[in-house]
Short mmCIF file of C-alpha atoms and ligand atoms in Angstrom, two decimals:
data_model
loop_
_atom_site.label_atom_id
_atom_site.label_comp_id
_atom_site.label_asym_id
_atom_site.label_seq_id
_atom_site.Cartn_x
_atom_site.Cartn_y
_atom_site.Cartn_z
CA UNK A 1 -33.62 -24.97 -14.42
CA UNK A 2 -31.44 -23.65 -11.63
CA UNK A 3 -29.99 -20.22 -12.19
CA UNK A 4 -26.20 -20.01 -12.22
CA UNK A 5 -25.90 -16.90 -10.14
CA UNK A 6 -22.17 -16.62 -10.77
CA UNK A 7 -22.95 -16.13 -14.44
CA UNK A 8 -25.10 -13.11 -13.56
CA UNK A 9 -22.10 -11.18 -12.25
CA UNK A 10 -20.63 -8.59 -14.62
CA UNK A 11 -17.91 -10.05 -16.79
CA UNK A 12 -14.88 -8.57 -15.06
CA UNK A 13 -16.11 -9.79 -11.68
CA UNK A 14 -16.71 -13.34 -12.89
CA UNK A 15 -13.02 -13.76 -13.60
CA UNK A 16 -11.82 -11.82 -10.56
CA UNK A 17 -9.50 -13.38 -7.99
CA UNK A 18 -9.94 -11.57 -4.69
CA UNK A 19 -7.12 -9.76 -2.87
CA UNK A 20 -5.21 -12.16 -0.63
CA UNK A 21 -4.42 -10.52 2.67
CA UNK A 22 -1.75 -11.63 5.12
CA UNK A 23 -2.84 -14.40 7.48
CA UNK A 24 -4.32 -12.95 10.68
CA UNK A 25 -2.62 -13.91 13.97
CA UNK A 26 -5.86 -15.32 15.44
CA UNK A 27 -6.37 -17.56 12.42
CA UNK A 28 -2.92 -19.13 12.72
CA UNK A 29 -3.44 -19.53 16.46
CA UNK A 30 -6.70 -21.43 15.80
CA UNK A 31 -5.17 -23.59 13.09
CA UNK A 32 -2.06 -24.63 14.98
CA UNK A 33 -3.32 -24.37 18.55
CA UNK A 34 -0.69 -21.72 19.29
CA UNK A 35 -0.87 -18.89 21.81
CA UNK A 36 -1.65 -15.72 19.81
CA UNK A 37 0.74 -13.78 22.04
CA UNK A 38 3.60 -15.92 20.76
CA UNK A 39 2.89 -15.37 17.09
CA UNK A 40 4.53 -12.56 15.16
CA UNK A 41 3.01 -11.18 12.00
CA UNK A 42 5.38 -9.67 9.47
CA UNK A 43 2.96 -10.11 6.60
CA UNK A 44 1.05 -6.90 5.92
CA UNK A 45 3.58 -4.10 6.24
CA UNK A 46 2.01 -2.96 9.48
CA UNK A 47 3.84 -0.65 11.86
CA UNK A 48 5.58 -2.78 14.52
CA UNK A 49 5.57 0.05 17.09
CA UNK A 50 1.88 -0.25 17.93
CA UNK A 51 -0.28 2.84 17.61
CA UNK A 52 0.74 6.34 18.69
CA UNK A 53 -0.42 7.25 22.22
CA UNK A 54 -1.86 10.49 20.85
CA UNK A 55 -3.89 8.59 18.27
CA UNK A 56 -5.11 6.14 20.93
CA UNK A 57 -6.24 8.93 23.26
CA UNK A 58 -8.14 10.65 20.46
CA UNK A 59 -9.74 7.36 19.38
CA UNK A 60 -10.89 6.63 22.95
CA UNK A 61 -12.44 10.05 23.24
CA UNK A 62 -14.27 9.60 19.92
CA UNK A 63 -15.83 6.36 21.21
CA UNK A 64 -18.14 8.39 23.41
CA UNK A 65 -19.91 9.74 20.34
CA UNK A 66 -20.50 6.40 18.64
CA UNK A 67 -24.23 7.10 18.26
CA UNK A 68 -23.58 9.99 15.91
CA UNK A 69 -22.71 9.77 12.24
CA UNK A 70 -19.17 10.90 11.51
CA UNK A 71 -18.45 14.25 9.87
CA UNK A 72 -19.04 13.21 6.28
CA UNK A 73 -16.71 15.95 5.07
CA UNK A 74 -13.93 15.04 7.50
CA UNK A 75 -13.36 18.74 8.15
CA UNK A 76 -10.74 18.47 10.89
CA UNK A 77 -8.67 15.80 9.21
CA UNK A 78 -8.77 17.62 5.88
CA UNK A 79 -7.79 20.85 7.59
CA UNK A 80 -4.85 19.12 9.30
CA UNK A 81 -3.73 17.55 6.01
CA UNK A 82 -4.17 20.83 4.12
CA UNK A 83 -2.00 22.63 6.70
CA UNK A 84 0.64 19.95 6.70
CA UNK A 85 1.00 19.82 2.94
CA UNK A 86 0.15 23.37 1.94
CA UNK A 87 -2.80 22.35 -0.24
CA UNK A 88 -6.43 23.40 -0.28
CA UNK A 89 -9.03 21.35 1.60
CA UNK A 90 -10.87 21.14 -1.72
CA UNK A 91 -7.97 19.11 -3.11
CA UNK A 92 -8.43 16.25 -0.65
CA UNK A 93 -10.54 13.10 -0.95
CA UNK A 94 -10.69 10.88 2.13
CA UNK A 95 -10.97 7.13 1.84
CA UNK A 96 -11.63 4.04 3.93
CA UNK A 97 -7.96 3.23 3.54
CA UNK A 98 -6.29 4.31 0.34
CA UNK A 99 -7.64 1.12 -1.24
CA UNK A 100 -11.01 2.80 -1.14
CA UNK A 101 -9.63 5.88 -2.89
CA UNK A 102 -7.97 3.74 -5.56
CA UNK A 103 -11.28 2.04 -6.26
CA UNK A 104 -13.21 5.31 -6.36
CA UNK A 105 -10.69 6.71 -8.84
CA UNK A 106 -11.13 3.71 -11.13
CA UNK A 107 -14.93 3.93 -10.95
CA UNK A 108 -14.94 7.66 -11.62
CA UNK A 109 -12.63 7.69 -14.60
CA UNK A 110 -12.63 4.29 -16.32
CA UNK A 111 -15.32 2.08 -17.84
CA UNK A 112 -15.61 -0.91 -20.14
CA UNK A 113 -14.15 1.09 -23.03
CA UNK A 114 -11.02 2.08 -21.09
CA UNK A 115 -7.51 0.82 -20.62
CA UNK A 116 -5.67 1.11 -17.35
CA UNK A 117 -1.88 0.82 -17.28
CA UNK A 118 0.13 -0.56 -14.36
CA UNK A 119 3.38 -2.46 -13.87
CA UNK A 120 4.02 -6.16 -13.53
CA UNK A 121 4.66 -6.93 -9.83
CA UNK A 122 2.78 -3.79 -8.78
CA UNK A 123 0.22 -3.53 -5.97
CA UNK A 124 -2.54 -6.14 -6.47
CA UNK A 125 -5.34 -3.64 -5.97
CA UNK A 126 -4.71 -1.96 -9.37
CA UNK A 127 -5.66 -4.97 -11.50
CA UNK A 128 -8.53 -5.82 -9.13
CA UNK A 129 -10.24 -2.42 -9.30
CA UNK A 130 -9.63 -2.29 -13.06
CA UNK A 131 -11.16 -5.69 -13.70
CA UNK A 132 -14.09 -5.11 -11.34
CA UNK A 133 -15.31 -2.20 -13.46
CA UNK A 134 -14.79 -4.14 -16.68
CA UNK A 135 -11.93 -1.98 -17.94
CA UNK A 136 -8.93 -3.52 -19.67
CA UNK A 137 -5.84 -3.82 -17.51
CA UNK A 138 -2.55 -3.32 -19.34
CA UNK A 139 0.27 -4.81 -17.26
CA UNK A 140 3.69 -3.62 -18.42
CA UNK A 141 6.68 -5.94 -17.90
CA UNK A 142 8.85 -4.80 -15.01
CA UNK A 143 12.49 -3.80 -15.26
CA UNK A 144 14.70 -5.20 -12.49
CA UNK A 145 11.54 -5.80 -10.43
CA UNK A 146 10.60 -2.10 -10.64
CA UNK A 147 8.32 -0.11 -12.93
CA UNK A 148 9.68 0.32 -16.46
CA UNK A 149 8.46 3.90 -16.71
CA UNK A 150 9.44 4.35 -20.37
CA UNK A 151 7.55 1.21 -21.34
CA UNK A 152 4.56 2.32 -19.24
CA UNK A 153 4.47 5.69 -21.01
CA UNK A 154 4.73 3.88 -24.34
CA UNK A 155 1.78 1.63 -23.36
CA UNK A 156 -0.57 4.63 -23.22
CA UNK A 157 -3.08 4.58 -26.09
CA UNK A 158 -6.15 6.60 -27.10
CA UNK A 159 -8.16 4.40 -24.76
CA UNK A 160 -5.96 4.81 -21.69
CA UNK A 161 -7.73 6.65 -18.90
CA UNK A 162 -5.52 5.85 -15.91
CA UNK A 163 -1.94 4.88 -15.10
CA UNK A 164 -1.13 3.53 -11.63
CA UNK A 165 2.42 4.08 -10.35
CA UNK A 166 3.44 2.86 -6.89
CA UNK A 167 6.48 4.70 -5.57
CA UNK A 168 7.88 2.92 -3.59
CA UNK A 169 6.21 -0.19 -4.98
CA UNK A 170 4.73 -3.05 -2.98
CA UNK A 171 5.68 -5.97 -2.96
CA UNK A 172 9.10 -5.24 -4.52
CA UNK A 173 10.16 -2.14 -2.55
CA UNK A 174 11.57 -0.55 -5.71
CA UNK A 175 11.54 3.25 -5.98
CA UNK A 176 12.11 5.88 -8.66
CA UNK A 177 13.84 9.22 -8.27
CA UNK A 178 12.06 12.54 -8.68
CA UNK A 179 13.83 13.04 -11.97
CA UNK A 180 12.56 9.69 -13.30
CA UNK A 181 8.99 10.34 -12.16
CA UNK A 182 8.99 13.84 -13.67
CA UNK A 183 10.37 12.70 -16.97
CA UNK A 184 7.67 9.99 -16.99
CA UNK A 185 4.95 12.56 -16.25
CA UNK A 186 6.28 14.74 -19.07
CA UNK A 187 5.49 11.91 -21.49
CA UNK A 188 1.89 11.31 -20.37
CA UNK A 189 -0.83 13.26 -22.19
CA UNK A 190 -2.80 15.59 -19.93
CA UNK A 191 -6.05 13.73 -20.63
CA UNK A 192 -4.63 10.61 -18.97
CA UNK A 193 -4.72 10.59 -15.17
CA UNK A 194 -1.66 9.34 -13.31
CA UNK A 195 -2.25 7.88 -9.87
CA UNK A 196 0.95 8.14 -7.87
CA UNK A 197 0.51 5.77 -4.94
CA UNK A 198 2.82 6.96 -2.18
CA UNK A 199 1.77 4.56 0.58
CA UNK A 200 5.37 4.27 1.77
CA UNK A 201 6.65 7.79 1.05
CA UNK A 202 7.13 8.62 4.72
CA UNK A 203 9.98 6.12 4.82
CA UNK A 204 11.89 7.78 2.00
CA UNK A 205 14.94 9.75 2.98
CA UNK A 206 17.01 11.68 0.53
CA UNK A 207 16.49 14.65 -1.73
CA UNK A 208 16.47 12.50 -4.85
CA UNK A 209 13.00 11.09 -4.18
CA UNK A 210 9.83 12.80 -5.33
CA UNK A 211 7.14 14.35 -3.16
CA UNK A 212 4.08 13.85 -5.36
CA UNK A 213 2.22 16.69 -3.70
CA UNK A 214 4.86 19.16 -4.90
CA UNK A 215 4.30 17.96 -8.47
CA UNK A 216 0.56 18.68 -8.51
CA UNK A 217 0.91 22.24 -9.75
CA UNK A 218 3.01 21.20 -12.71
CA UNK A 219 0.96 18.12 -13.54
CA UNK A 220 -2.78 18.76 -13.19
CA UNK A 221 -3.50 15.17 -14.32
CA UNK A 222 -1.78 13.79 -11.21
CA UNK A 223 -3.55 12.17 -8.24
CA UNK A 224 -1.37 11.43 -5.21
CA UNK A 225 -2.61 8.70 -2.83
CA UNK A 226 -1.35 8.23 0.71
CA UNK A 227 -2.35 6.28 3.79
CA UNK A 228 -2.32 6.22 7.58
CA UNK A 229 -1.85 2.43 7.51
CA UNK A 230 1.93 2.20 7.34
CA UNK A 231 4.32 4.76 8.86
CA UNK A 232 1.45 6.37 10.80
CA UNK A 233 0.48 3.04 12.38
CA UNK A 234 -3.32 3.06 11.97
CA UNK A 235 -3.94 0.14 9.59
CA UNK A 236 -6.94 -1.17 11.54
CA UNK A 237 -8.82 2.11 11.30
CA UNK A 238 -8.72 2.33 7.49
CA UNK A 239 -7.82 5.90 6.59
CA UNK A 240 -6.24 7.01 3.34
CA UNK A 241 -6.55 10.01 1.09
CA UNK A 242 -5.97 11.40 -2.36
CA UNK A 243 -4.61 14.86 -3.12
CA UNK A 244 -5.34 16.19 -6.59
CA UNK A 245 -6.63 19.25 -8.38
CA UNK A 246 -9.92 20.55 -6.92
CA UNK A 247 -11.70 19.52 -10.14
CA UNK A 248 -10.63 15.90 -9.80
CA UNK A 249 -11.33 15.87 -6.05
CA UNK A 250 -14.83 17.17 -6.75
CA UNK A 251 -15.51 14.17 -9.00
CA UNK A 252 -14.05 11.67 -6.51
CA UNK A 253 -16.08 13.15 -3.68
CA UNK A 254 -19.30 12.64 -5.65
CA UNK A 255 -18.75 8.91 -5.78
CA UNK A 256 -17.14 8.04 -2.46
CA UNK A 257 -19.54 6.85 0.25
CA UNK A 258 -20.64 9.86 2.30
CA UNK A 259 -19.39 8.40 5.60
CA UNK A 260 -16.50 6.31 4.31
CA UNK A 261 -14.18 7.26 7.18
CA UNK A 262 -15.63 6.70 10.65
CA UNK A 263 -15.34 9.12 13.57
CA UNK A 264 -12.80 7.06 15.52
CA UNK A 265 -10.58 6.87 12.45
CA UNK A 266 -10.98 10.57 11.71
CA UNK A 267 -10.06 11.51 15.28
CA UNK A 268 -7.06 9.19 15.48
CA UNK A 269 -5.70 10.25 12.09
CA UNK A 270 -6.08 13.94 12.92
CA UNK A 271 -4.27 13.40 16.22
CA UNK A 272 -1.42 11.30 14.85
CA UNK A 273 -0.51 14.08 12.42
CA UNK A 274 0.55 16.02 15.52
CA UNK A 275 2.78 13.17 16.65
CA UNK A 276 5.97 13.87 14.75
CA UNK A 277 7.96 11.90 17.36
CA UNK A 278 5.98 8.78 16.47
CA UNK A 279 6.67 9.25 12.78
CA UNK A 280 10.37 9.70 13.45
CA UNK A 281 10.46 6.55 15.58
CA UNK A 282 8.68 4.66 12.79
CA UNK A 283 11.36 5.76 10.37
CA UNK A 284 14.24 4.90 12.69
CA UNK A 285 12.93 1.46 13.60
CA UNK A 286 12.31 0.77 9.93
CA UNK A 287 15.74 1.88 8.75
CA UNK A 288 17.42 -0.24 11.44
CA UNK A 289 15.21 -3.23 10.61
CA UNK A 290 15.93 -2.97 6.88
CA UNK A 291 19.64 -3.02 7.69
CA UNK A 292 19.27 -5.94 10.08
CA UNK A 293 17.32 -8.03 7.57
CA UNK A 294 19.43 -7.24 4.51
CA UNK A 295 22.69 -7.89 6.35
CA UNK A 296 21.34 -11.24 7.50
CA UNK A 297 20.18 -12.16 3.98
CA UNK A 298 23.64 -11.35 2.67
CA UNK A 299 25.20 -13.52 5.34
CA UNK A 300 22.90 -16.46 4.55
CA UNK A 301 23.44 -15.84 0.84
CA UNK A 302 19.82 -15.13 -0.07
CA UNK A 303 19.21 -12.65 -2.91
CA UNK A 304 16.79 -9.87 -1.97
CA UNK A 305 15.39 -6.79 -3.65
CA UNK A 306 16.75 -3.63 -1.95
CA UNK A 307 13.67 -1.94 -0.49
CA UNK A 308 12.60 1.64 0.10
CA UNK A 309 9.50 0.50 1.98
CA UNK A 310 8.93 -1.22 5.34
CA UNK A 311 9.33 -4.74 3.93
CA UNK A 312 11.74 -6.79 1.86
CA UNK A 313 11.12 -9.36 -0.86
CA UNK A 314 13.68 -12.11 -0.33
CA UNK A 315 14.33 -14.91 -2.79
CA UNK A 316 14.17 -18.25 -0.99
CA UNK A 317 13.85 -20.43 -4.11
CA UNK A 318 11.38 -22.96 -5.42
CA UNK A 319 10.65 -24.21 -1.90
CA UNK A 320 9.10 -20.85 -1.02
CA UNK A 321 5.66 -22.27 -0.23
CA UNK A 322 7.16 -24.94 2.05
CA UNK A 323 9.35 -22.38 3.77
CA UNK A 324 6.33 -20.14 4.31
CA UNK A 325 4.50 -23.09 5.91
CA UNK A 326 7.51 -23.94 8.02
CA UNK A 327 7.74 -20.33 9.23
CA UNK A 328 4.06 -20.54 10.20
CA UNK A 329 4.79 -23.60 12.32
CA UNK A 330 7.40 -21.46 14.12
CA UNK A 331 4.69 -18.86 14.75
CA UNK A 332 6.06 -16.42 12.17
CA UNK A 333 3.69 -15.10 9.50
CA UNK A 334 5.21 -13.63 6.33
CA UNK A 335 3.67 -13.15 2.90
CA UNK A 336 4.00 -15.51 -0.04
CA UNK A 337 3.85 -13.49 -3.26
CA UNK A 338 3.33 -16.19 -5.89
CA UNK A 339 0.05 -14.39 -6.60
CA UNK A 340 2.16 -11.46 -7.80
CA UNK A 341 4.06 -13.75 -10.16
CA UNK A 342 6.97 -13.99 -7.72
CA UNK A 343 6.84 -17.66 -6.65
CA UNK A 344 10.49 -17.76 -5.53
CA UNK A 345 10.17 -14.84 -3.10
CA UNK A 346 8.63 -14.24 0.27
CA UNK A 347 7.84 -10.73 1.45
CA UNK A 348 8.71 -9.96 5.06
CA UNK A 349 7.64 -6.77 6.79
CA UNK A 350 10.16 -5.02 9.01
CA UNK A 351 9.47 -5.74 12.68
CA UNK A 352 11.05 -4.70 15.95
CA UNK A 353 14.67 -5.90 16.31
CA UNK A 354 13.66 -8.95 18.35
CA UNK A 355 10.89 -9.84 15.89
CA UNK A 356 13.32 -9.64 12.97
CA UNK A 357 15.69 -11.86 14.94
CA UNK A 358 12.95 -14.43 15.56
CA UNK A 359 12.04 -14.41 11.89
CA UNK A 360 15.69 -14.86 10.88
CA UNK A 361 16.14 -17.78 13.31
CA UNK A 362 12.98 -19.46 12.02
CA UNK A 363 14.09 -18.80 8.44
CA UNK A 364 17.48 -20.45 8.98
CA UNK A 365 15.78 -23.51 10.49
CA UNK A 366 13.21 -23.63 7.69
CA UNK A 367 15.90 -23.33 4.99
CA UNK A 368 17.92 -26.10 6.64
CA UNK A 369 14.82 -28.32 6.79
CA UNK A 370 14.21 -27.61 3.10
CA UNK A 371 17.81 -28.63 2.38
CA UNK A 372 18.87 -25.18 1.29
CA UNK A 373 21.63 -24.63 3.82
CA UNK A 374 21.54 -21.75 6.29
C1 PLP B 401 -0.53 -0.76 1.96
C2 PLP B 401 -0.70 -0.12 0.64
C3 PLP B 401 -1.73 0.79 0.42
C4 PLP B 401 -2.60 1.28 1.52
O1 PLP B 401 -3.60 0.51 1.89
P1 PLP B 401 -4.71 1.09 2.88
O2 PLP B 401 -5.96 0.74 2.17
O3 PLP B 401 -4.54 2.56 3.01
O4 PLP B 401 -4.49 0.37 4.14
C5 PLP B 401 -1.82 1.41 -0.81
N1 PLP B 401 -0.93 1.15 -1.77
C6 PLP B 401 0.09 0.31 -1.59
C7 PLP B 401 1.08 0.13 -2.66
C8 PLP B 401 0.21 -0.35 -0.38
O5 PLP B 401 1.21 -1.22 -0.21
#
């Protein structure tokens, strides 16, 4: 009898739905016979500025050493991060994107006996890594699209090993203040690890928001995850990192692949940390784009979730899938988020002013075609 190989997979994996990335530009170009240069992608929260010149120069230089394995310890990048944040190099774990770090954390600290707490509408990678290792995911209903931190703290049981908190959260853009995060951390037992995912923290302005790294001394059960994929503009190279106590970092570093960040990525990430002007431009372009998009949504009369990230979830109604398709036909890629349980919304990443304008034009036409005014 033929073997059903799917049935051989471990239980969590059998029922796993894979992460759905934004549609690549080349794929849409192939499907619709469009010129890739005329397509804009506002689907994966990428930095619309293009990479930093400093990062590019460092990456080009690193290409000459492609025959050599990368520095498995990532010495220079860790040193640069340690200097920037005033932490020890032994507190840092590098990852092939912060997705990699999130997965390593789950594998190191949870197993089939464990529960892992995260919010409804939170980043899709949390349930995926939880399920893949056969742990029990405990999704906690959201409050006004954001994390209900009190309910999340209350969901912690004897079996809970990890709690994932995205601040700001993707795909909703919701954010909690430092006071809210600290009062949440005060409620979590020290034996439960809290992963504070700060993928968008560079976009936060204002004293009221937390800097997870500053909380590490007070909360030794905290792991802060960050990435070079968003404000730092290096999504293609896949570099992220965790900052934690040295004891936790030691565990994570046992399990991560020895060469999980390649030399080109290491060089570019180290260099971009010196490019403060790039970071500032990223912030400015993002703040202006958030204003441009939200003002336009208000004008059209579309509800949206105010965002602290580099994207906005806008409610286009029960025609969302059709409007997404219509936007594609205009050469504009955004992100449907029905998979997040938000079938009425589309998530649009902030682009350059002219890209936002093109999206808004295409959106008005698509809404009109769907009979929703605009
Ligand atoms: C984009 C994102 C990440 C980072 O992904 P990388 O693997 O570093 O590219 C992590 N968490 C959230 C919430 C994100 O939106």
